[in-house]
CSV table of C-alpha atoms in Angstrom, one decimal:
chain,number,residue,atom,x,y,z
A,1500,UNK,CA,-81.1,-38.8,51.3
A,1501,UNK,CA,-81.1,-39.4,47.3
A,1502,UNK,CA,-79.6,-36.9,44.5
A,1503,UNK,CA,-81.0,-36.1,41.0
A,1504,UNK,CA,-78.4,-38.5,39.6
A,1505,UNK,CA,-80.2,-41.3,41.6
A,1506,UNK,CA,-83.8,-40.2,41.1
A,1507,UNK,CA,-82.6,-40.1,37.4
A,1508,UNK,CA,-81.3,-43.9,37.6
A,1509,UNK,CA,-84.6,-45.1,39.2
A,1510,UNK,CA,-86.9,-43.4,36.7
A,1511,UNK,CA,-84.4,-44.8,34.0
A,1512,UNK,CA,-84.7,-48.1,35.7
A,1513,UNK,CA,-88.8,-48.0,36.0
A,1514,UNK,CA,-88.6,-47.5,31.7
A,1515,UNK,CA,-86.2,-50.0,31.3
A,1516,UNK,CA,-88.8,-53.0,30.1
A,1517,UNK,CA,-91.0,-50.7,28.3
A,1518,UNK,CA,-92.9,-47.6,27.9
A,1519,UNK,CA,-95.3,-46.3,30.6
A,1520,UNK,CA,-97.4,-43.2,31.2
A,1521,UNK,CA,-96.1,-40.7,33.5
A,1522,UNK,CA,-98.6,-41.9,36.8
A,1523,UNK,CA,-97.4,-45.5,36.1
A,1524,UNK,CA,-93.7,-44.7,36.3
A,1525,UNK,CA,-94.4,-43.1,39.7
A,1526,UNK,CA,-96.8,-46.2,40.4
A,1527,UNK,CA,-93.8,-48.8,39.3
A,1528,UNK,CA,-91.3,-47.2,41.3
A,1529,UNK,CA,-93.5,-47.1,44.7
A,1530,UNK,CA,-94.4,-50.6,43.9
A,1531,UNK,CA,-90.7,-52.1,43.5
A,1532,UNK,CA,-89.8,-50.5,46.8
A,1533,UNK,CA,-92.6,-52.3,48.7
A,1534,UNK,CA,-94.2,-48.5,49.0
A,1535,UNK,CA,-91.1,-46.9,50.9
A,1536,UNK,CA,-90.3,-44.5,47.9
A,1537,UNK,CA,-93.4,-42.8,46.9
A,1538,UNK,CA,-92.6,-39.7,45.2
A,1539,UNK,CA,-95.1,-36.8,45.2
A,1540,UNK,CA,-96.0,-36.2,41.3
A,1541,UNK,CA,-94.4,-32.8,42.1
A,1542,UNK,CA,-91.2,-34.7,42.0
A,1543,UNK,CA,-92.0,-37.2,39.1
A,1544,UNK,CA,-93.2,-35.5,36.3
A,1545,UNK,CA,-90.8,-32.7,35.8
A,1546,UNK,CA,-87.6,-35.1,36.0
A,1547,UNK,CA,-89.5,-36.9,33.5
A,1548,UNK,CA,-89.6,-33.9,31.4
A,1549,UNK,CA,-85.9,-33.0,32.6
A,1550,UNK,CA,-84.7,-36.6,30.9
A,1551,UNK,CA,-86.9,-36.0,28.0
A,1552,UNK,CA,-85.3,-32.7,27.5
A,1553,UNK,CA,-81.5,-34.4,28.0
A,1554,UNK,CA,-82.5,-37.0,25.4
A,1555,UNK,CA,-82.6,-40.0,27.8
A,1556,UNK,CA,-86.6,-40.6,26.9
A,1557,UNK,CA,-88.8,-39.9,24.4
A,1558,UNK,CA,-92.6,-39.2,25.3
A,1559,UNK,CA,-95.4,-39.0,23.0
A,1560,UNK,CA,-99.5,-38.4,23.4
A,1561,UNK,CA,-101.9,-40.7,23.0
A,1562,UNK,CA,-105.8,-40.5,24.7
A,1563,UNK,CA,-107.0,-42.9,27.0
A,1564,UNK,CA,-110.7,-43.2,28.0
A,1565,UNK,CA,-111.0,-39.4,26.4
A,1566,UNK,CA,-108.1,-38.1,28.8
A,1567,UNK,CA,-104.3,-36.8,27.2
A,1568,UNK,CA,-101.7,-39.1,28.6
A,1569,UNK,CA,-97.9,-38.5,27.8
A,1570,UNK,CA,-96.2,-42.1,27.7
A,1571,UNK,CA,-92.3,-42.4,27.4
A,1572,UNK,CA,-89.8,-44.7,26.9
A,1573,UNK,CA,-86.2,-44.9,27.1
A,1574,UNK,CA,-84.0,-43.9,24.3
A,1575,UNK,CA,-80.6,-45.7,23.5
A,1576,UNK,CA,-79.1,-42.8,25.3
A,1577,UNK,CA,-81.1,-43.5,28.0
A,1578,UNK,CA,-80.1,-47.0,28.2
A,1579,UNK,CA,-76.3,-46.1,27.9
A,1580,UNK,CA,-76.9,-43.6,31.2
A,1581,UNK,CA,-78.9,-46.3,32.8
A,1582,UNK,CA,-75.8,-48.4,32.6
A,1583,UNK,CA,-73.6,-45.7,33.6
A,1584,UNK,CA,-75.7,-44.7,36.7
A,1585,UNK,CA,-75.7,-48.6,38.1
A,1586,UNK,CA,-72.0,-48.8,37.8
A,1587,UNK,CA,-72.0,-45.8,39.7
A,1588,UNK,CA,-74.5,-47.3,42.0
A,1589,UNK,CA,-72.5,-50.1,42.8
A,1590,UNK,CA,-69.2,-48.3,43.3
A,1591,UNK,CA,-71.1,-46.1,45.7
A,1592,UNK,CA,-72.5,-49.2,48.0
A,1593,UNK,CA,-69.4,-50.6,47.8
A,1594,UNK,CA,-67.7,-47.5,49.5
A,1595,UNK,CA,-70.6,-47.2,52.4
A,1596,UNK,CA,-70.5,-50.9,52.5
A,1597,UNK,CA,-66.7,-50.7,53.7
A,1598,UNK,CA,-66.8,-47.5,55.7
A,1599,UNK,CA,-70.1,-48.8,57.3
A,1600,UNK,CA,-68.2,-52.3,58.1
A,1601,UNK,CA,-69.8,-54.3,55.9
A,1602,UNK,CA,-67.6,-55.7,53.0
A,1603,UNK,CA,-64.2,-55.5,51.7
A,1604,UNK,CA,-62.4,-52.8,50.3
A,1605,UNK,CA,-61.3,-52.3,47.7
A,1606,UNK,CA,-64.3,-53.5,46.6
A,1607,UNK,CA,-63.7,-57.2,44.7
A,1608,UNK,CA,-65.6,-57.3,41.5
């Protein structure tokens, strides 16, 4: 249903307005979709540390209430492919929107 590409946009998205601990990004994201994407941590955490390896977030330690928690933010990278990823976003809707029927095409901007 959804590529890396797009899982990458949403975490990207979830970071834009500040860092957040890994359970939080998961957390935001199931909360912005009214609960119909909830990603198993399974899923979460290592595209978090995929992005953080690609240079699109940073993450650093901190303890919480005694406990390790990795929090990470976007980088200006991150914010450039963030950009990149909704253009593509909107291209892409566009397309289904006209092959489904449901706008113009070419797409007007």
């Amino acid at each position: 249903m959804w590529s890396i590409a797009s899982l990458d946009g949403l975490l990207l998205a979830t970071l834009e307005h500040g860092p957040q601990h890994g359970y939080a990004v998961k957390e935001a994201l199931c909360d912005a979709t009214g609960g119909r994407l909830d990603l198993p941590t399974g899923t979460v955490y290592p595209a978090l540390h995929r992005l953080e390896r690609a240079g699109l977030i940073k993450g650093s330690w901190s303890v919480v209430g005694g406990r390790r928690r990795r929090t990470y933010e976007l980088t200006e990278q991150g914010r450039r492919s963030l950009a990149g990823a909704r253009d593509h976003w909107q291209e892409f809707a566009a397309v289904m929107s006209a092959a489904l029927g449901g706008g113009p095409w070419p797409a007007t901007n």
